[in-house]
Each structure stands twice: as structure tokens, then as C-alpha cells.
PDB file of C-alpha atoms in Angstrom:
ATOM      1  CA  MET A 167      98.717 156.469  18.677  1.00 56.00           C
ATOM      2  CA  ILE A 168      95.539 155.033  17.037  1.00 72.00           C
ATOM      3  CA  SER A 169      93.787 152.271  18.918  1.00 86.00           C
ATOM      4  CA  GLU A 170      93.259 148.786  17.651  1.00 87.00           C
ATOM      5  CA  ASP A 171      89.456 149.156  17.553  1.00 90.00           C
ATOM      6  CA  ILE A 172      89.596 152.332  15.396  1.00 92.00           C
ATOM      7  CA  LEU A 173      91.864 150.649  13.050  1.00 92.00           C
ATOM      8  CA  THR A 174      89.603 147.681  12.948  1.00 94.00           C
ATOM      9  CA  GLN A 175      86.588 149.742  12.056  1.00 95.00           C
ATOM     10  CA  GLU A 176      88.566 151.759   9.443  1.00 95.00           C
ATOM     11  CA  PHE A 177      89.729 148.515   7.855  1.00 95.00           C
ATOM     12  CA  LEU A 178      86.096 147.254   7.587  1.00 96.00           C
ATOM     13  CA  ARG A 179      84.957 150.631   6.275  1.00 96.00           C
ATOM     14  CA  VAL A 180      87.648 150.689   3.454  1.00 96.00           C
ATOM     15  CA  VAL A 181      86.849 147.068   2.541  1.00 96.00           C
ATOM     16  CA  ASP A 182      83.120 147.706   2.418  1.00 96.00           C
ATOM     17  CA  ARG A 183      83.556 150.766   0.276  1.00 96.00           C
ATOM     18  CA  TYR A 184      86.089 149.602  -2.452  1.00 96.00           C
ATOM     19  CA  TYR A 185      85.387 145.699  -2.321  1.00 96.00           C
ATOM     20  CA  PRO A 186      81.649 145.326  -1.286  1.00 95.00           C
ATOM     21  CA  LYS A 187      81.529 141.616  -2.043  1.00 94.00           C
ATOM     22  CA  VAL A 188      84.507 141.048   0.298  1.00 94.00           C
ATOM     23  CA  GLY A 189      82.831 143.348   2.811  1.00 94.00           C
ATOM     24  CA  GLU A 190      79.644 141.126   2.773  1.00 94.00           C
ATOM     25  CA  LEU A 191      81.884 138.050   3.475  1.00 93.00           C
ATOM     26  CA  LEU A 192      83.575 139.896   6.467  1.00 93.00           C
ATOM     27  CA  ASN A 193      80.078 140.599   7.940  1.00 92.00           C
ATOM     28  CA  GLY A 194      80.085 136.922   9.015  1.00 89.00           C
ATOM     29  CA  CYS A 195      83.400 137.082  10.581  1.00 92.00           C
ATOM     30  CA  TYR A 196      85.014 138.670  13.739  1.00 93.00           C
ATOM     31  CA  VAL A 197      87.803 140.999  12.649  1.00 94.00           C
ATOM     32  CA  LYS A 198      90.329 142.370  15.185  1.00 93.00           C
ATOM     33  CA  VAL A 199      93.561 144.272  15.058  1.00 93.00           C
ATOM     34  CA  ILE A 200      96.138 142.493  17.363  1.00 91.00           C
ATOM     35  CA  SER A 201      99.201 144.077  18.615  1.00 90.00           C
ATOM     36  CA  THR A 202     102.336 142.317  19.643  1.00 89.00           C
ATOM     37  CA  TYR A 203     105.891 143.151  20.464  1.00 90.00           C
ATOM     38  CA  TRP A 204     108.904 141.558  18.699  1.00 87.00           C
ATOM     39  CA  GLY A 205     112.556 141.976  18.459  1.00 86.00           C
ATOM     40  CA  ARG A 206     115.303 143.834  20.515  1.00 89.00           C
ATOM     41  CA  PRO A 207     114.634 146.401  21.555  1.00 90.00           C
ATOM     42  CA  PRO A 208     110.811 145.364  21.436  1.00 90.00           C
ATOM     43  CA  LYS A 209     108.990 147.020  18.481  1.00 90.00           C
ATOM     44  CA  ARG A 210     105.176 147.090  18.365  1.00 89.00           C
ATOM     45  CA  LEU A 211     103.703 145.320  15.461  1.00 91.00           C
ATOM     46  CA  LEU A 212     100.019 145.361  14.402  1.00 92.00           C
ATOM     47  CA  TYR A 213      98.329 142.669  12.490  1.00 93.00           C
ATOM     48  CA  LEU A 214      94.771 141.695  11.449  1.00 94.00           C
ATOM     49  CA  GLY A 215      93.073 138.610  12.830  1.00 94.00           C
ATOM     50  CA  ILE A 216      90.008 137.428  11.006  1.00 95.00           C
ATOM     51  CA  TYR A 217      88.049 134.844  12.720  1.00 94.00           C
ATOM     52  CA  CYS A 218      85.726 132.879  10.629  1.00 92.00           C
ATOM     53  CA  SER A 219      83.649 129.724  10.915  1.00 90.00           C
ATOM     54  CA  ASP A 220      84.204 126.534   8.854  1.00 88.00           C
ATOM     55  CA  ASN A 221      81.735 127.331   6.105  1.00 89.00           C
ATOM     56  CA  ILE A 222      83.008 130.962   5.521  1.00 91.00           C
ATOM     57  CA  MET A 223      86.726 130.268   5.842  1.00 92.00           C
ATOM     58  CA  ARG A 224      87.401 129.188   2.231  1.00 94.00           C
ATOM     59  CA  PRO A 225      85.596 132.103   0.493  1.00 94.00           C
ATOM     60  CA  VAL A 226      87.301 134.588   2.834  1.00 94.00           C
ATOM     61  CA  GLN A 227      90.682 133.091   2.158  1.00 94.00           C
ATOM     62  CA  SER A 228      90.196 133.290  -1.650  1.00 95.00           C
ATOM     63  CA  HIS A 229      90.295 136.983  -1.220  1.00 95.00           C
ATOM     64  CA  LYS A 230      93.464 137.178   0.904  1.00 93.00           C
ATOM     65  CA  GLU A 231      95.485 139.274  -1.502  1.00 95.00           C
ATOM     66  CA  ILE A 232      92.918 142.082  -1.461  1.00 95.00           C
ATOM     67  CA  LEU A 233      92.823 141.889   2.364  1.00 96.00           C
ATOM     68  CA  ARG A 234      96.456 141.964   2.691  1.00 95.00           C
ATOM     69  CA  GLU A 235      96.909 144.801   0.242  1.00 95.00           C
ATOM     70  CA  VAL A 236      94.351 146.962   2.323  1.00 95.00           C
ATOM     71  CA  ALA A 237      96.027 145.898   5.570  1.00 95.00           C
ATOM     72  CA  GLU A 238      99.551 146.820   4.257  1.00 94.00           C
ATOM     73  CA  ASN A 239      98.285 150.095   3.000  1.00 94.00           C
ATOM     74  CA  MET A 240      97.023 150.809   6.604  1.00 92.00           C
ATOM     75  CA  GLY A 241     100.362 150.071   8.218  1.00 90.00           C
ATOM     76  CA  LEU A 242      99.467 146.382   9.388  1.00 93.00           C
ATOM     77  CA  VAL A 243     102.058 143.854   9.185  1.00 91.00           C
ATOM     78  CA  GLN A 244     100.066 140.840   8.147  1.00 92.00           C
ATOM     79  CA  VAL A 245      96.550 139.261   7.840  1.00 95.00           C
ATOM     80  CA  VAL A 246      95.954 136.025   9.821  1.00 94.00           C
ATOM     81  CA  PHE A 247      93.005 133.716   9.219  1.00 94.00           C
ATOM     82  CA  LEU A 248      91.807 131.748  12.158  1.00 91.00           C
ATOM     83  CA  ASN A 249      89.113 129.089  12.409  1.00 90.00           C
ATOM     84  CA  ALA A 250      86.655 130.241  15.247  1.00 89.00           C
ATOM     85  CA  THR A 251      84.876 126.809  15.333  1.00 87.00           C
ATOM     86  CA  ARG A 252      88.189 124.958  15.928  1.00 87.00           C
ATOM     87  CA  LEU A 253      89.180 127.566  18.617  1.00 85.00           C
ATOM     88  CA  LEU A 254      85.799 126.959  20.445  1.00 86.00           C
ATOM     89  CA  ARG A 255      86.115 123.185  20.213  1.00 86.00           C
ATOM     90  CA  ASP A 256      89.761 122.987  21.410  1.00 85.00           C
ATOM     91  CA  PRO A 257      89.583 121.354  24.832  1.00 86.00           C
ATOM     92  CA  MET A 258      92.829 122.774  25.850  1.00 88.00           C
ATOM     93  CA  SER A 259      91.876 126.341  24.943  1.00 84.00           C
ATOM     94  CA  LYS A 260      91.922 128.846  27.765  1.00 87.00           C
ATOM     95  CA  LEU A 261      90.215 131.499  25.604  1.00 83.00           C
ATOM     96  CA  LYS A 262      87.009 131.430  27.805  1.00 85.00           C
ATOM     97  CA  ASP A 263      88.933 132.340  30.911  1.00 88.00           C
ATOM     98  CA  ALA A 264      91.341 134.757  29.427  1.00 88.00           C
ATOM     99  CA  HIS A 265      89.129 136.623  26.917  1.00 84.00           C
ATOM    100  CA  PRO A 266      85.496 135.975  27.776  1.00 88.00           C
ATOM    101  CA  ARG A 267      84.108 138.762  25.365  1.00 87.00           C
ATOM    102  CA  LEU A 268      86.162 137.335  22.516  1.00 86.00           C
ATOM    103  CA  TRP A 269      84.864 133.864  23.340  1.00 87.00           C
ATOM    104  CA  LEU A 270      81.276 135.046  23.152  1.00 88.00           C
ATOM    105  CA  ASP A 271      81.778 136.800  19.901  1.00 88.00           C
ATOM    106  CA  LEU A 272      83.418 133.728  18.374  1.00 87.00           C
ATOM    107  CA  HIS A 273      80.352 131.746  19.435  1.00 86.00           C
ATOM    108  CA  TRP A 274      78.306 134.213  17.428  1.00 85.00           C
ATOM    109  CA  VAL A 275      80.553 133.845  14.433  1.00 85.00           C
ATOM    110  CA  SER A 276      80.558 130.015  14.530  1.00 81.00           C
ATOM    111  CA  THR A 277      76.693 129.755  14.515  1.00 76.00           C
TER     112      THR A 277
END
């Protein structure tokens, strides 16, 4: 089974090669393949999370059809856009304690 990190790198490589302008936009974002289990019996589903800052969110979302098409061709279920700035400013977020590496990467994206 292919790991999430390898799928993420492959997704970014495909986007950079075939859609260079979209690839430039994704350079300012944190992209991660996320796995979850759903249904009975539990089935593993993979989807793509794109964490962007406020100022990049709208241009990235304007290319969502391209991103979803590439993701579907790679066997990913969906593409989800998340606002990194809001996640970091949320006072109820437990992200810093649960995933400190992701929290630091989101700080890099939001600046």
C-alpha cells in the first residue's frame, strides 16, 4: 500500500508538470493526503487536504475542478480546502497538542 506522503508528493508532481500555474499556487499551501475509515465494515478512504492562508484561498479554489480531477485519477475520494489562518486562530483548537508538526507547518503557510 502506498503511503500518504508518497501520494502527496506524486500529486504535487503531476500538478506541477501538467498545470504549472496551479502548481505555483500550491507552493504557498500545505498539501496532505489524509486517510479516514468510513462505513460498515470500515473502508479506508483517502482524500486530499489543502491548507491555505486567507490571501491564497480564493485563487486556489478557482482551480478546484483541475485539482479534483487529478485527485480522482490518483484514487483519492475528494479535495478539501482548509483555511490555515482560521485553524491557527481558533481558541478551541487542539491542533498544537495533537499534531505539533502540522501546527508549525501551518504557521509557515499563514505568514
